[in-house]
């Protein structure tokens, strides 16, 4: 008899989720937060911050990633080699040109994961692609219920509810 209830090998099995970033109407931050939740496994009932029970996420269409406002031209990414005077910055627009939208999405998700030893293995389960083709089609199973990284429901505003009831 197992002393731990529910923490079996089957409970820790990893599912594969897919998201088409190009056709998703949500901005970068909203998509990245949902991906981070799936990578950490917070959607599972066995979630524990000290264990790695997250799933795989395949993000396609990263070249069509969109942001709100002027972030694409004003947001800067910094890197430093720990040598004096070696601080370098690159804008999001230049990063799109140089490394593509995959790197922008990867950095956004990386910033939303906990800063501990599990960050690198969790981020390794994020597979990003510029186009819609990817080699993981056989791993993604079709299920009857909605995937975790689906479109968020559009909330009805209070004002429209008040107007329609009057």
mmCIF file of C-alpha atoms in Angstrom:
data_model
loop_
_atom_site.group_PDB
_atom_site.id
_atom_site.type_symbol
_atom_site.label_atom_id
_atom_site.label_comp_id
_atom_site.label_asym_id
_atom_site.label_seq_id
_atom_site.Cartn_x
_atom_site.Cartn_y
_atom_site.Cartn_z
ATOM 1 C CA UNK A 1 0.000 0.000 0.000
ATOM 2 C CA UNK A 2 1.374 3.377 -0.934
ATOM 3 C CA UNK A 3 1.833 5.905 1.824
ATOM 4 C CA UNK A 4 1.374 8.867 -0.510
ATOM 5 C CA UNK A 5 -2.098 9.144 -1.946
ATOM 6 C CA UNK A 6 -2.349 10.385 -5.527
ATOM 7 C CA UNK A 7 1.367 10.963 -6.111
ATOM 8 C CA UNK A 8 1.833 8.070 -8.492
ATOM 9 C CA UNK A 9 3.747 7.841 -11.726
ATOM 10 C CA UNK A 10 0.496 8.230 -13.659
ATOM 11 C CA UNK A 11 -0.296 11.467 -11.821
ATOM 12 C CA UNK A 12 3.084 12.894 -12.848
ATOM 13 C CA UNK A 13 2.719 11.947 -16.513
ATOM 14 C CA UNK A 14 3.280 14.904 -18.800
ATOM 15 C CA UNK A 15 0.713 16.002 -21.354
ATOM 16 C CA UNK A 16 1.452 17.975 -24.518
ATOM 17 C CA UNK A 17 -0.369 21.261 -25.131
ATOM 18 C CA UNK A 18 -0.270 23.312 -28.298
ATOM 19 C CA UNK A 19 -1.015 26.973 -28.894
ATOM 20 C CA UNK A 20 -1.041 28.926 -32.130
ATOM 21 C CA UNK A 21 0.355 32.272 -31.040
ATOM 22 C CA UNK A 22 -0.203 33.897 -34.424
ATOM 23 C CA UNK A 23 -3.971 33.404 -34.440
ATOM 24 C CA UNK A 24 -4.436 34.061 -30.711
ATOM 25 C CA UNK A 25 -5.885 37.548 -30.086
ATOM 26 C CA UNK A 26 -4.266 37.856 -26.648
ATOM 27 C CA UNK A 27 -1.077 39.916 -26.231
ATOM 28 C CA UNK A 28 2.329 38.485 -25.338
ATOM 29 C CA UNK A 29 2.009 38.713 -21.547
ATOM 30 C CA UNK A 30 -1.368 36.973 -21.351
ATOM 31 C CA UNK A 31 -0.149 34.084 -23.493
ATOM 32 C CA UNK A 32 3.135 33.801 -21.576
ATOM 33 C CA UNK A 33 1.387 33.605 -18.193
ATOM 34 C CA UNK A 34 -0.849 30.723 -19.362
ATOM 35 C CA UNK A 35 2.181 28.907 -20.780
ATOM 36 C CA UNK A 36 4.063 29.370 -17.484
ATOM 37 C CA UNK A 37 1.144 27.878 -15.526
ATOM 38 C CA UNK A 38 1.121 24.794 -17.782
ATOM 39 C CA UNK A 39 4.924 24.421 -17.551
ATOM 40 C CA UNK A 40 4.797 24.559 -13.732
ATOM 41 C CA UNK A 41 1.832 22.185 -13.505
ATOM 42 C CA UNK A 42 -0.323 24.557 -11.472
ATOM 43 C CA UNK A 43 -3.378 23.279 -13.312
ATOM 44 C CA UNK A 44 -2.950 19.799 -11.811
ATOM 45 C CA UNK A 45 -4.343 18.730 -8.443
ATOM 46 C CA UNK A 46 -0.959 17.269 -7.404
ATOM 47 C CA UNK A 47 0.889 20.588 -7.821
ATOM 48 C CA UNK A 48 3.734 21.108 -5.386
ATOM 49 C CA UNK A 49 6.174 24.022 -5.755
ATOM 50 C CA UNK A 50 9.176 21.806 -4.987
ATOM 51 C CA UNK A 51 8.447 19.161 -7.630
ATOM 52 C CA UNK A 52 8.461 19.397 -11.393
ATOM 53 C CA UNK A 53 5.053 18.117 -12.484
ATOM 54 C CA UNK A 54 4.392 20.424 -15.456
ATOM 55 C CA UNK A 55 3.512 19.610 -19.028
ATOM 56 C CA UNK A 56 5.045 20.216 -22.450
ATOM 57 C CA UNK A 57 3.919 23.251 -24.449
ATOM 58 C CA UNK A 58 4.363 23.668 -28.213
ATOM 59 C CA UNK A 59 3.958 27.282 -29.378
ATOM 60 C CA UNK A 60 3.646 27.800 -33.130
ATOM 61 C CA UNK A 61 3.318 30.927 -35.252
ATOM 62 C CA UNK A 62 5.633 33.010 -33.065
ATOM 63 C CA UNK A 63 6.543 35.317 -35.943
ATOM 64 C CA UNK A 64 3.019 36.819 -35.710
ATOM 65 C CA UNK A 65 3.247 37.539 -31.968
ATOM 66 C CA UNK A 66 1.726 40.885 -31.075
ATOM 67 C CA UNK A 67 2.072 43.275 -28.169
ATOM 68 C CA UNK A 68 0.040 46.214 -26.981
ATOM 69 C CA UNK A 69 1.056 49.845 -27.128
ATOM 70 C CA UNK A 70 4.583 50.744 -28.205
ATOM 71 C CA UNK A 71 6.299 47.841 -26.403
ATOM 72 C CA UNK A 72 7.658 46.411 -29.627
ATOM 73 C CA UNK A 73 9.798 49.519 -30.167
ATOM 74 C CA UNK A 74 10.363 50.734 -26.589
ATOM 75 C CA UNK A 75 10.966 47.571 -24.522
ATOM 76 C CA UNK A 76 14.643 46.799 -24.027
ATOM 77 C CA UNK A 77 16.323 43.502 -23.142
ATOM 78 C CA UNK A 78 19.615 43.779 -21.262
ATOM 79 C CA UNK A 79 22.642 41.483 -21.109
ATOM 80 C CA UNK A 80 25.850 41.845 -19.136
ATOM 81 C CA UNK A 81 29.070 39.830 -19.207
ATOM 82 C CA UNK A 82 30.080 40.959 -15.649
ATOM 83 C CA UNK A 83 32.956 42.953 -17.122
ATOM 84 C CA UNK A 84 32.949 46.709 -16.473
ATOM 85 C CA UNK A 85 31.191 48.637 -19.209
ATOM 86 C CA UNK A 86 29.752 45.592 -20.936
ATOM 87 C CA UNK A 87 26.043 46.300 -20.453
ATOM 88 C CA UNK A 88 24.293 45.747 -23.782
ATOM 89 C CA UNK A 89 20.679 46.447 -24.650
ATOM 90 C CA UNK A 90 18.542 45.410 -27.580
ATOM 91 C CA UNK A 91 14.992 46.483 -28.370
ATOM 92 C CA UNK A 92 12.174 43.995 -28.886
ATOM 93 C CA UNK A 93 11.915 44.982 -32.542
ATOM 94 C CA UNK A 94 15.630 44.239 -33.133
ATOM 95 C CA UNK A 95 15.240 40.937 -31.270
ATOM 96 C CA UNK A 96 12.374 39.989 -33.597
ATOM 97 C CA UNK A 97 14.646 40.687 -36.575
ATOM 98 C CA UNK A 98 17.686 38.912 -35.143
ATOM 99 C CA UNK A 99 16.244 35.852 -33.315
ATOM 100 C CA UNK A 100 12.525 35.906 -34.147
ATOM 101 C CA UNK A 101 9.405 35.868 -32.020
ATOM 102 C CA UNK A 102 10.351 32.544 -30.446
ATOM 103 C CA UNK A 103 13.092 34.136 -28.370
ATOM 104 C CA UNK A 104 10.790 36.978 -27.285
ATOM 105 C CA UNK A 105 8.150 34.485 -26.121
ATOM 106 C CA UNK A 106 10.784 32.328 -24.421
ATOM 107 C CA UNK A 107 12.132 35.316 -22.464
ATOM 108 C CA UNK A 108 8.634 36.403 -21.458
ATOM 109 C CA UNK A 109 7.812 32.921 -20.134
ATOM 110 C CA UNK A 110 11.203 32.698 -18.425
ATOM 111 C CA UNK A 111 10.460 35.879 -16.505
ATOM 112 C CA UNK A 112 7.186 34.379 -15.253
ATOM 113 C CA UNK A 113 8.687 31.134 -13.955
ATOM 114 C CA UNK A 114 10.077 30.898 -10.410
ATOM 115 C CA UNK A 115 13.765 31.723 -10.150
ATOM 116 C CA UNK A 116 15.033 28.390 -8.797
ATOM 117 C CA UNK A 117 16.665 25.153 -9.964
ATOM 118 C CA UNK A 118 13.500 23.982 -11.706
ATOM 119 C CA UNK A 119 13.400 26.971 -14.057
ATOM 120 C CA UNK A 120 15.765 25.551 -16.712
ATOM 121 C CA UNK A 121 14.086 22.117 -17.016
ATOM 122 C CA UNK A 122 10.661 23.745 -17.136
ATOM 123 C CA UNK A 123 11.764 26.153 -19.839
ATOM 124 C CA UNK A 124 13.281 23.243 -21.797
ATOM 125 C CA UNK A 125 9.763 21.788 -22.136
ATOM 126 C CA UNK A 126 8.639 24.894 -24.034
ATOM 127 C CA UNK A 127 9.028 24.253 -27.759
ATOM 128 C CA UNK A 128 8.669 27.395 -29.889
ATOM 129 C CA UNK A 129 8.445 27.605 -33.679
ATOM 130 C CA UNK A 130 8.213 30.560 -36.048
ATOM 131 C CA UNK A 131 5.886 28.801 -38.482
ATOM 132 C CA UNK A 132 2.976 26.425 -37.976
ATOM 133 C CA UNK A 133 4.932 23.221 -38.714
ATOM 134 C CA UNK A 134 6.530 21.327 -35.834
ATOM 135 C CA UNK A 135 7.877 17.780 -35.315
ATOM 136 C CA UNK A 136 5.749 17.036 -32.197
ATOM 137 C CA UNK A 137 2.403 16.299 -33.894
ATOM 138 C CA UNK A 138 2.411 12.650 -32.828
ATOM 139 C CA UNK A 139 2.849 13.631 -29.151
ATOM 140 C CA UNK A 140 -0.181 15.915 -28.996
ATOM 141 C CA UNK A 141 -3.286 13.894 -28.239
ATOM 142 C CA UNK A 142 -6.789 15.067 -29.025
ATOM 143 C CA UNK A 143 -8.987 15.277 -25.964
ATOM 144 C CA UNK A 144 -12.673 15.906 -25.487
ATOM 145 C CA UNK A 145 -12.280 18.879 -23.198
ATOM 146 C CA UNK A 146 -10.829 22.295 -23.881
ATOM 147 C CA UNK A 147 -7.019 22.601 -23.722
ATOM 148 C CA UNK A 148 -5.563 24.529 -20.812
ATOM 149 C CA UNK A 149 -3.960 27.191 -22.961
ATOM 150 C CA UNK A 150 -7.103 28.143 -24.787
ATOM 151 C CA UNK A 151 -8.652 31.505 -25.374
ATOM 152 C CA UNK A 152 -9.805 33.232 -22.216
ATOM 153 C CA UNK A 153 -13.531 33.877 -22.079
ATOM 154 C CA UNK A 154 -14.449 37.462 -22.793
ATOM 155 C CA UNK A 155 -16.013 38.839 -19.600
ATOM 156 C CA UNK A 156 -19.198 40.802 -19.914
ATOM 157 C CA UNK A 157 -18.914 44.288 -18.549
ATOM 158 C CA UNK A 158 -21.151 45.473 -15.762
ATOM 159 C CA UNK A 159 -22.340 48.415 -17.809
ATOM 160 C CA UNK A 160 -23.669 46.254 -20.640
ATOM 161 C CA UNK A 161 -25.434 44.063 -18.089
ATOM 162 C CA UNK A 162 -27.084 47.097 -16.502
ATOM 163 C CA UNK A 163 -28.135 48.525 -19.840
ATOM 164 C CA UNK A 164 -29.715 45.287 -21.038
ATOM 165 C CA UNK A 165 -31.620 44.762 -17.781
ATOM 166 C CA UNK A 166 -33.100 48.291 -17.824
#
